[in-house]
Structures are given as C-alpha cells and as structure tokens.
Amino acid sequence: MDPIIHIVDDDQSFRTALGRLLSASGYRISLYGSGEELLAGLPDSAPGCILLDLDMPGLSGLALQDKLAEMAPLLPIVFLTGHGDVKASVRAMKAGAEDFLEKPATSEMLLDAISRALHRAASRLDELDRIHASRARLSSLTPREFEVLRLLVRGKLNKQIAHVLGTSERTVKAHRHNLMEKIGVRSLAETVSIAERLGLVDSSEELPRP
C-alpha cells in the first residue's frame, strides 16, 4: 500500500502548494486545516507520515504530537514551522519527531525528511511484525518449555536447569530441542535475541555469550 502524507497546517495556500509538490513527487496526500481535523479523521493503519505545523490556532503542533503518540504511534511526524524555536524543536525531537524544518524548507530538504521518516516507520513496522510473530511462536510452548527457555537465556547449563526444575538433564535437553524448534531458532544467540525482544531478559542482566 502506498504511503499517505498527512499535511496539517492552518495556512491554506501553503498546504495546497505543499500538497501539489508531494503529489507531483508521487505521494498520496491528505490535507487538514487543524489538528482537530486530523484527529476527527485519524488515519487507519495505512503507512505514511505527518507534516505538522508548529504554531496553529486551537490544538498546537506539540499538543497534537502528544495525542498522536497514543492514538497513532506508528505515524512519524516531521515538523514544519515559520518560527524558529530551539526550545520547541528540542521538545519535539525528544518526544519522537523525525525532523524539525523551518519554512520555507527547500523541496530537497522536505523530500529527504519524508523519505527518512517513511524508511524509519517501515523499519518499526517490520520490527513490530517480528515481535508479533515471535510472541505467536512463544505461545506454543508448554509451561515447562517456557521455564527452560527463561533459564537458558540467563546462561544456565542443562545440568543447572535440571537441578532448578527437579528433573533430569536428558529431559532438559529434550525440552531445549523442542522449544528451539517451536520458536524457529538454531542457536543460543538467536534464542537470546528473541528473549530480549520480548522482554524476557532484564536489560541489566549479563546475558550469556554465544
């Protein structure tokens, strides 16, 4: 699905001109005169990004960014403003904005910012897909296989896991083989990577070295 560029600006002539530029560059566009208009027709799951004015009547760009962080967190934001404001730009970037451009930005700067934003958004979507797939595979584990997994990624040897679980080392080896087949990994390194991605390992813990 082609991405949609959502242009939010109270200056009608500016957003119309910007829309024409982006349409001529091959993008689908959607225009909004205010933050309230965008929220009323909040985009669905279609990929894209938001070009957002900073200083608007009603809901400001920064206030809208706060709302979008909850309502549409996967849509990246590129700020466009006619008022250079270092404090606002720092706040926007800390809150996750992809870029902060001053009007009038050149076509090259704008298109580059959009391209970077869409690329990062695609990467985030890919990572989210991988997490969902990993969670689905993890749900197929038995409770005992899950316990073996948790101990395994913390660097426990088979005999140590057997001692903790009160079973034989041979049984642990069988559980280890089964769980690695179910989650689709071939090495301890891959197992640790998935466990970290799903939050099964505390980031402060020292992970086993493959």
PDB file of C-alpha atoms in Angstrom:
ATOM      1  CA  MET A   1       0.000   0.000   0.000  1.00  0.00           C
ATOM      2  CA  ASP A   2       1.387   3.421  -0.987  1.00  0.00           C
ATOM      3  CA  PRO A   3       2.061   5.725   1.975  1.00  0.00           C
ATOM      4  CA  ILE A   4      -0.114   8.767   2.630  1.00  0.00           C
ATOM      5  CA  ILE A   5       1.449  12.085   3.596  1.00  0.00           C
ATOM      6  CA  HIS A   6      -0.862  13.922   6.009  1.00  0.00           C
ATOM      7  CA  ILE A   7      -0.330  17.702   5.822  1.00  0.00           C
ATOM      8  CA  VAL A   8      -1.590  19.617   8.862  1.00  0.00           C
ATOM      9  CA  ASP A   9      -1.318  23.403   8.505  1.00  0.00           C
ATOM     10  CA  ASP A  10      -3.730  26.284   9.077  1.00  0.00           C
ATOM     11  CA  ASP A  11      -2.306  28.192   6.086  1.00  0.00           C
ATOM     12  CA  GLN A  12      -4.485  27.026   3.198  1.00  0.00           C
ATOM     13  CA  SER A  13      -2.219  28.357   0.439  1.00  0.00           C
ATOM     14  CA  PHE A  14       0.821  26.698   1.994  1.00  0.00           C
ATOM     15  CA  ARG A  15      -0.763  23.278   2.474  1.00  0.00           C
ATOM     16  CA  THR A  16      -2.233  23.390  -1.051  1.00  0.00           C
ATOM     17  CA  ALA A  17       1.160  24.210  -2.559  1.00  0.00           C
ATOM     18  CA  LEU A  18       2.818  21.548  -0.458  1.00  0.00           C
ATOM     19  CA  GLY A  19       0.180  19.037  -1.478  1.00  0.00           C
ATOM     20  CA  ARG A  20       0.829  19.754  -5.148  1.00  0.00           C
ATOM     21  CA  LEU A  21       4.568  19.308  -4.675  1.00  0.00           C
ATOM     22  CA  LEU A  22       4.166  15.958  -2.964  1.00  0.00           C
ATOM     23  CA  SER A  23       1.548  14.756  -5.435  1.00  0.00           C
ATOM     24  CA  ALA A  24       3.927  15.602  -8.270  1.00  0.00           C
ATOM     25  CA  SER A  25       6.583  13.586  -6.418  1.00  0.00           C
ATOM     26  CA  GLY A  26       4.358  10.516  -6.462  1.00  0.00           C
ATOM     27  CA  TYR A  27       2.882  10.619  -2.958  1.00  0.00           C
ATOM     28  CA  ARG A  28      -0.733  10.271  -1.915  1.00  0.00           C
ATOM     29  CA  ILE A  29      -1.727  13.221   0.236  1.00  0.00           C
ATOM     30  CA  SER A  30      -4.407  14.239   2.704  1.00  0.00           C
ATOM     31  CA  LEU A  31      -4.875  17.853   3.813  1.00  0.00           C
ATOM     32  CA  TYR A  32      -6.057  19.177   7.195  1.00  0.00           C
ATOM     33  CA  GLY A  33      -6.536  22.772   8.333  1.00  0.00           C
ATOM     34  CA  SER A  34      -6.066  21.974  12.030  1.00  0.00           C
ATOM     35  CA  GLY A  35      -5.036  19.328  14.498  1.00  0.00           C
ATOM     36  CA  GLU A  36      -8.677  18.806  15.363  1.00  0.00           C
ATOM     37  CA  GLU A  37      -9.422  17.944  11.703  1.00  0.00           C
ATOM     38  CA  LEU A  38      -6.690  15.324  11.681  1.00  0.00           C
ATOM     39  CA  LEU A  39      -7.954  13.726  14.889  1.00  0.00           C
ATOM     40  CA  ALA A  40     -11.516  13.685  13.542  1.00  0.00           C
ATOM     41  CA  GLY A  41     -10.355  11.730  10.504  1.00  0.00           C
ATOM     42  CA  LEU A  42      -7.453   9.939  12.108  1.00  0.00           C
ATOM     43  CA  PRO A  43      -5.720   7.697   9.566  1.00  0.00           C
ATOM     44  CA  ASP A  44      -6.175   3.966   9.869  1.00  0.00           C
ATOM     45  CA  SER A  45      -3.320   1.506   9.573  1.00  0.00           C
ATOM     46  CA  ALA A  46      -2.181   2.805   6.168  1.00  0.00           C
ATOM     47  CA  PRO A  47       1.542   3.668   6.173  1.00  0.00           C
ATOM     48  CA  GLY A  48       2.579   7.294   5.889  1.00  0.00           C
ATOM     49  CA  CYS A  49       3.811  10.267   7.847  1.00  0.00           C
ATOM     50  CA  ILE A  50       2.535  13.599   9.142  1.00  0.00           C
ATOM     51  CA  LEU A  51       3.846  17.019   8.113  1.00  0.00           C
ATOM     52  CA  LEU A  52       2.833  19.174  11.045  1.00  0.00           C
ATOM     53  CA  ASP A  53       2.817  22.932  11.561  1.00  0.00           C
ATOM     54  CA  LEU A  54       4.063  24.013  14.964  1.00  0.00           C
ATOM     55  CA  ASP A  55       2.039  27.168  15.650  1.00  0.00           C
ATOM     56  CA  MET A  56      -1.676  26.732  14.874  1.00  0.00           C
ATOM     57  CA  PRO A  57      -4.898  28.107  16.408  1.00  0.00           C
ATOM     58  CA  GLY A  58      -6.583  25.623  18.708  1.00  0.00           C
ATOM     59  CA  LEU A  59      -4.527  22.493  19.134  1.00  0.00           C
ATOM     60  CA  SER A  60      -0.846  23.359  18.697  1.00  0.00           C
ATOM     61  CA  GLY A  61       1.601  21.119  16.890  1.00  0.00           C
ATOM     62  CA  LEU A  62       3.247  19.999  20.118  1.00  0.00           C
ATOM     63  CA  ALA A  63      -0.112  19.276  21.781  1.00  0.00           C
ATOM     64  CA  LEU A  64      -1.172  17.276  18.729  1.00  0.00           C
ATOM     65  CA  GLN A  65       2.096  15.343  18.840  1.00  0.00           C
ATOM     66  CA  ASP A  66       1.301  14.307  22.422  1.00  0.00           C
ATOM     67  CA  LYS A  67      -2.124  12.996  21.393  1.00  0.00           C
ATOM     68  CA  LEU A  68      -0.759  11.175  18.341  1.00  0.00           C
ATOM     69  CA  ALA A  69       1.816   9.406  20.500  1.00  0.00           C
ATOM     70  CA  GLU A  70      -1.114   7.483  21.996  1.00  0.00           C
ATOM     71  CA  MET A  71      -3.544   7.374  19.078  1.00  0.00           C
ATOM     72  CA  ALA A  72      -1.225   6.787  16.098  1.00  0.00           C
ATOM     73  CA  PRO A  73       2.256   5.971  17.427  1.00  0.00           C
ATOM     74  CA  LEU A  74       3.420   4.382  14.171  1.00  0.00           C
ATOM     75  CA  LEU A  75       2.897   7.537  12.093  1.00  0.00           C
ATOM     76  CA  PRO A  76       6.151   9.547  12.125  1.00  0.00           C
ATOM     77  CA  ILE A  77       5.973  13.332  12.430  1.00  0.00           C
ATOM     78  CA  VAL A  78       8.015  15.931  10.548  1.00  0.00           C
ATOM     79  CA  PHE A  79       7.501  19.435  11.937  1.00  0.00           C
ATOM     80  CA  LEU A  80       7.340  22.467   9.629  1.00  0.00           C
ATOM     81  CA  THR A  81       7.368  25.896  11.203  1.00  0.00           C
ATOM     82  CA  GLY A  82       7.778  29.502  10.193  1.00  0.00           C
ATOM     83  CA  HIS A  83       9.027  30.382  13.657  1.00  0.00           C
ATOM     84  CA  GLY A  84      12.455  29.037  14.599  1.00  0.00           C
ATOM     85  CA  ASP A  85      12.176  27.973  18.224  1.00  0.00           C
ATOM     86  CA  VAL A  86      15.052  25.987  19.717  1.00  0.00           C
ATOM     87  CA  LYS A  87      13.113  25.066  22.853  1.00  0.00           C
ATOM     88  CA  ALA A  88      10.163  23.778  20.822  1.00  0.00           C
ATOM     89  CA  SER A  89      12.404  21.861  18.437  1.00  0.00           C
ATOM     90  CA  VAL A  90      14.207  20.160  21.328  1.00  0.00           C
ATOM     91  CA  ARG A  91      10.909  19.204  22.941  1.00  0.00           C
ATOM     92  CA  ALA A  92       9.533  17.892  19.640  1.00  0.00           C
ATOM     93  CA  MET A  93      12.602  15.775  18.913  1.00  0.00           C
ATOM     94  CA  LYS A  94      12.699  14.392  22.459  1.00  0.00           C
ATOM     95  CA  ALA A  95       9.041  13.407  22.049  1.00  0.00           C
ATOM     96  CA  GLY A  96       9.933  11.403  18.948  1.00  0.00           C
ATOM     97  CA  ALA A  97       9.592  13.767  15.982  1.00  0.00           C
ATOM     98  CA  GLU A  98      11.529  12.556  12.960  1.00  0.00           C
ATOM     99  CA  ASP A  99      12.634  16.037  11.884  1.00  0.00           C
ATOM    100  CA  PHE A 100      12.098  19.739  12.517  1.00  0.00           C
ATOM    101  CA  LEU A 101      12.264  22.023   9.468  1.00  0.00           C
ATOM    102  CA  GLU A 102      11.856  25.765   9.157  1.00  0.00           C
ATOM    103  CA  LYS A 103       9.680  27.283   6.437  1.00  0.00           C
ATOM    104  CA  PRO A 104      10.404  27.764   3.662  1.00  0.00           C
ATOM    105  CA  ALA A 105      12.237  24.425   3.503  1.00  0.00           C
ATOM    106  CA  THR A 106      13.628  23.532   0.097  1.00  0.00           C
ATOM    107  CA  SER A 107      11.935  20.760  -1.864  1.00  0.00           C
ATOM    108  CA  GLU A 108      15.064  18.645  -1.489  1.00  0.00           C
ATOM    109  CA  MET A 109      15.157  19.041   2.291  1.00  0.00           C
ATOM    110  CA  LEU A 110      11.472  18.265   2.595  1.00  0.00           C
ATOM    111  CA  LEU A 111      11.544  15.200   0.348  1.00  0.00           C
ATOM    112  CA  ASP A 112      14.648  13.899   2.122  1.00  0.00           C
ATOM    113  CA  ALA A 113      12.951  14.309   5.514  1.00  0.00           C
ATOM    114  CA  ILE A 114       9.843  12.479   4.285  1.00  0.00           C
ATOM    115  CA  SER A 115      11.938   9.670   2.803  1.00  0.00           C
ATOM    116  CA  ARG A 116      13.841   9.203   6.081  1.00  0.00           C
ATOM    117  CA  ALA A 117      10.624   9.268   8.106  1.00  0.00           C
ATOM    118  CA  LEU A 118       8.952   6.660   5.898  1.00  0.00           C
ATOM    119  CA  HIS A 119      12.047   4.452   5.997  1.00  0.00           C
ATOM    120  CA  ARG A 120      12.186   4.550   9.797  1.00  0.00           C
ATOM    121  CA  ALA A 121       8.450   3.915  10.021  1.00  0.00           C
ATOM    122  CA  ALA A 122       8.786   0.872   7.748  1.00  0.00           C
ATOM    123  CA  SER A 123      11.609  -0.439   9.937  1.00  0.00           C
ATOM    124  CA  ARG A 124       9.453  -0.039  13.047  1.00  0.00           C
ATOM    125  CA  LEU A 125       6.577  -1.871  11.379  1.00  0.00           C
ATOM    126  CA  ASP A 126       8.906  -4.716  10.363  1.00  0.00           C
ATOM    127  CA  GLU A 127      10.173  -4.980  13.933  1.00  0.00           C
ATOM    128  CA  LEU A 128       6.609  -4.988  15.254  1.00  0.00           C
ATOM    129  CA  ASP A 129       5.714  -7.782  12.832  1.00  0.00           C
ATOM    130  CA  ARG A 130       8.710  -9.794  14.043  1.00  0.00           C
ATOM    131  CA  ILE A 131       7.674  -9.284  17.666  1.00  0.00           C
ATOM    132  CA  HIS A 132       4.119 -10.436  16.955  1.00  0.00           C
ATOM    133  CA  ALA A 133       5.419 -13.484  15.102  1.00  0.00           C
ATOM    134  CA  SER A 134       7.788 -14.323  17.963  1.00  0.00           C
ATOM    135  CA  ARG A 135       5.001 -13.972  20.531  1.00  0.00           C
ATOM    136  CA  ALA A 136       2.797 -16.285  18.480  1.00  0.00           C
ATOM    137  CA  ARG A 137       5.546 -18.923  18.359  1.00  0.00           C
ATOM    138  CA  LEU A 138       6.259 -18.466  22.057  1.00  0.00           C
ATOM    139  CA  SER A 139       2.608 -19.119  22.898  1.00  0.00           C
ATOM    140  CA  SER A 140       3.018 -22.648  21.540  1.00  0.00           C
ATOM    141  CA  LEU A 141       5.491 -23.564  24.288  1.00  0.00           C
ATOM    142  CA  THR A 142       4.398 -25.727  27.193  1.00  0.00           C
ATOM    143  CA  PRO A 143       4.809 -24.229  30.697  1.00  0.00           C
ATOM    144  CA  ARG A 144       7.872 -26.436  31.307  1.00  0.00           C
ATOM    145  CA  GLU A 145       9.445 -25.490  27.962  1.00  0.00           C
ATOM    146  CA  PHE A 146       8.908 -21.834  28.837  1.00  0.00           C
ATOM    147  CA  GLU A 147      10.686 -22.295  32.177  1.00  0.00           C
ATOM    148  CA  VAL A 148      13.593 -23.978  30.407  1.00  0.00           C
ATOM    149  CA  LEU A 149      13.722 -21.041  27.981  1.00  0.00           C
ATOM    150  CA  ARG A 150      13.851 -18.457  30.767  1.00  0.00           C
ATOM    151  CA  LEU A 151      16.722 -20.283  32.482  1.00  0.00           C
ATOM    152  CA  LEU A 152      18.509 -20.996  29.225  1.00  0.00           C
ATOM    153  CA  VAL A 153      18.739 -17.358  28.151  1.00  0.00           C
ATOM    154  CA  ARG A 154      20.143 -16.482  31.566  1.00  0.00           C
ATOM    155  CA  GLY A 155      23.156 -18.646  30.883  1.00  0.00           C
ATOM    156  CA  LYS A 156      22.178 -21.729  32.890  1.00  0.00           C
ATOM    157  CA  LEU A 157      23.696 -25.012  31.764  1.00  0.00           C
ATOM    158  CA  ASN A 158      21.485 -28.043  31.133  1.00  0.00           C
ATOM    159  CA  LYS A 159      22.531 -29.652  34.411  1.00  0.00           C
ATOM    160  CA  GLN A 160      21.830 -26.425  36.310  1.00  0.00           C
ATOM    161  CA  ILE A 161      18.387 -26.145  34.734  1.00  0.00           C
ATOM    162  CA  ALA A 162      17.704 -29.790  35.609  1.00  0.00           C
ATOM    163  CA  HIS A 163      18.628 -29.068  39.229  1.00  0.00           C
ATOM    164  CA  VAL A 164      16.393 -25.984  39.421  1.00  0.00           C
ATOM    165  CA  LEU A 165      13.425 -27.790  37.869  1.00  0.00           C
ATOM    166  CA  GLY A 166      13.978 -31.062  39.701  1.00  0.00           C
ATOM    167  CA  THR A 167      14.265 -33.163  36.560  1.00  0.00           C
ATOM    168  CA  SER A 168      16.945 -34.974  34.569  1.00  0.00           C
ATOM    169  CA  GLU A 169      19.479 -33.394  32.253  1.00  0.00           C
ATOM    170  CA  ARG A 170      18.192 -35.629  29.467  1.00  0.00           C
ATOM    171  CA  THR A 171      14.679 -34.225  29.903  1.00  0.00           C
ATOM    172  CA  VAL A 172      16.028 -30.676  29.820  1.00  0.00           C
ATOM    173  CA  LYS A 173      17.846 -31.433  26.561  1.00  0.00           C
ATOM    174  CA  ALA A 174      14.581 -32.683  25.077  1.00  0.00           C
ATOM    175  CA  HIS A 175      12.711 -29.570  26.227  1.00  0.00           C
ATOM    176  CA  ARG A 176      15.506 -27.389  24.833  1.00  0.00           C
ATOM    177  CA  HIS A 177      15.341 -29.127  21.459  1.00  0.00           C
ATOM    178  CA  ASN A 178      11.539 -28.830  21.315  1.00  0.00           C
ATOM    179  CA  LEU A 179      11.371 -25.166  22.298  1.00  0.00           C
ATOM    180  CA  MET A 180      14.053 -24.137  19.807  1.00  0.00           C
ATOM    181  CA  GLU A 181      12.150 -25.950  17.058  1.00  0.00           C
ATOM    182  CA  LYS A 182       8.886 -24.269  18.033  1.00  0.00           C
ATOM    183  CA  ILE A 183      10.281 -20.734  18.085  1.00  0.00           C
ATOM    184  CA  GLY A 184      12.290 -21.360  14.934  1.00  0.00           C
ATOM    185  CA  VAL A 185      15.859 -20.818  16.125  1.00  0.00           C
ATOM    186  CA  ARG A 186      19.033 -22.833  15.683  1.00  0.00           C
ATOM    187  CA  SER A 187      21.396 -21.220  18.146  1.00  0.00           C
ATOM    188  CA  LEU A 188      21.580 -19.788  21.637  1.00  0.00           C
ATOM    189  CA  ALA A 189      22.347 -16.376  20.118  1.00  0.00           C
ATOM    190  CA  GLU A 190      19.034 -16.357  18.231  1.00  0.00           C
ATOM    191  CA  THR A 191      17.193 -17.560  21.332  1.00  0.00           C
ATOM    192  CA  VAL A 192      18.666 -14.749  23.439  1.00  0.00           C
ATOM    193  CA  SER A 193      17.817 -12.196  20.732  1.00  0.00           C
ATOM    194  CA  ILE A 194      14.150 -13.205  20.712  1.00  0.00           C
ATOM    195  CA  ALA A 195      14.016 -13.300  24.511  1.00  0.00           C
ATOM    196  CA  GLU A 196      15.420  -9.765  24.708  1.00  0.00           C
ATOM    197  CA  ARG A 197      12.989  -8.521  22.065  1.00  0.00           C
ATOM    198  CA  LEU A 198      10.052  -9.875  24.054  1.00  0.00           C
ATOM    199  CA  GLY A 199      11.303  -8.576  27.390  1.00  0.00           C
ATOM    200  CA  LEU A 200      12.070 -11.986  28.892  1.00  0.00           C
ATOM    201  CA  VAL A 201      15.534 -10.835  29.885  1.00  0.00           C
ATOM    202  CA  ASP A 202      16.178  -7.781  32.042  1.00  0.00           C
ATOM    203  CA  SER A 203      18.431  -5.380  30.133  1.00  0.00           C
ATOM    204  CA  SER A 204      20.594  -5.023  33.248  1.00  0.00           C
ATOM    205  CA  GLU A 205      21.359  -8.741  33.331  1.00  0.00           C
ATOM    206  CA  GLU A 206      24.566 -10.091  31.902  1.00  0.00           C
ATOM    207  CA  LEU A 207      23.499 -12.271  29.023  1.00  0.00           C
ATOM    208  CA  PRO A 208      25.251 -15.473  28.054  1.00  0.00           C
ATOM    209  CA  ARG A 209      27.866 -15.170  25.365  1.00  0.00           C
ATOM    210  CA  PRO A 210      27.017 -17.391  22.394  1.00  0.00           C
TER     211      PRO A 210
END
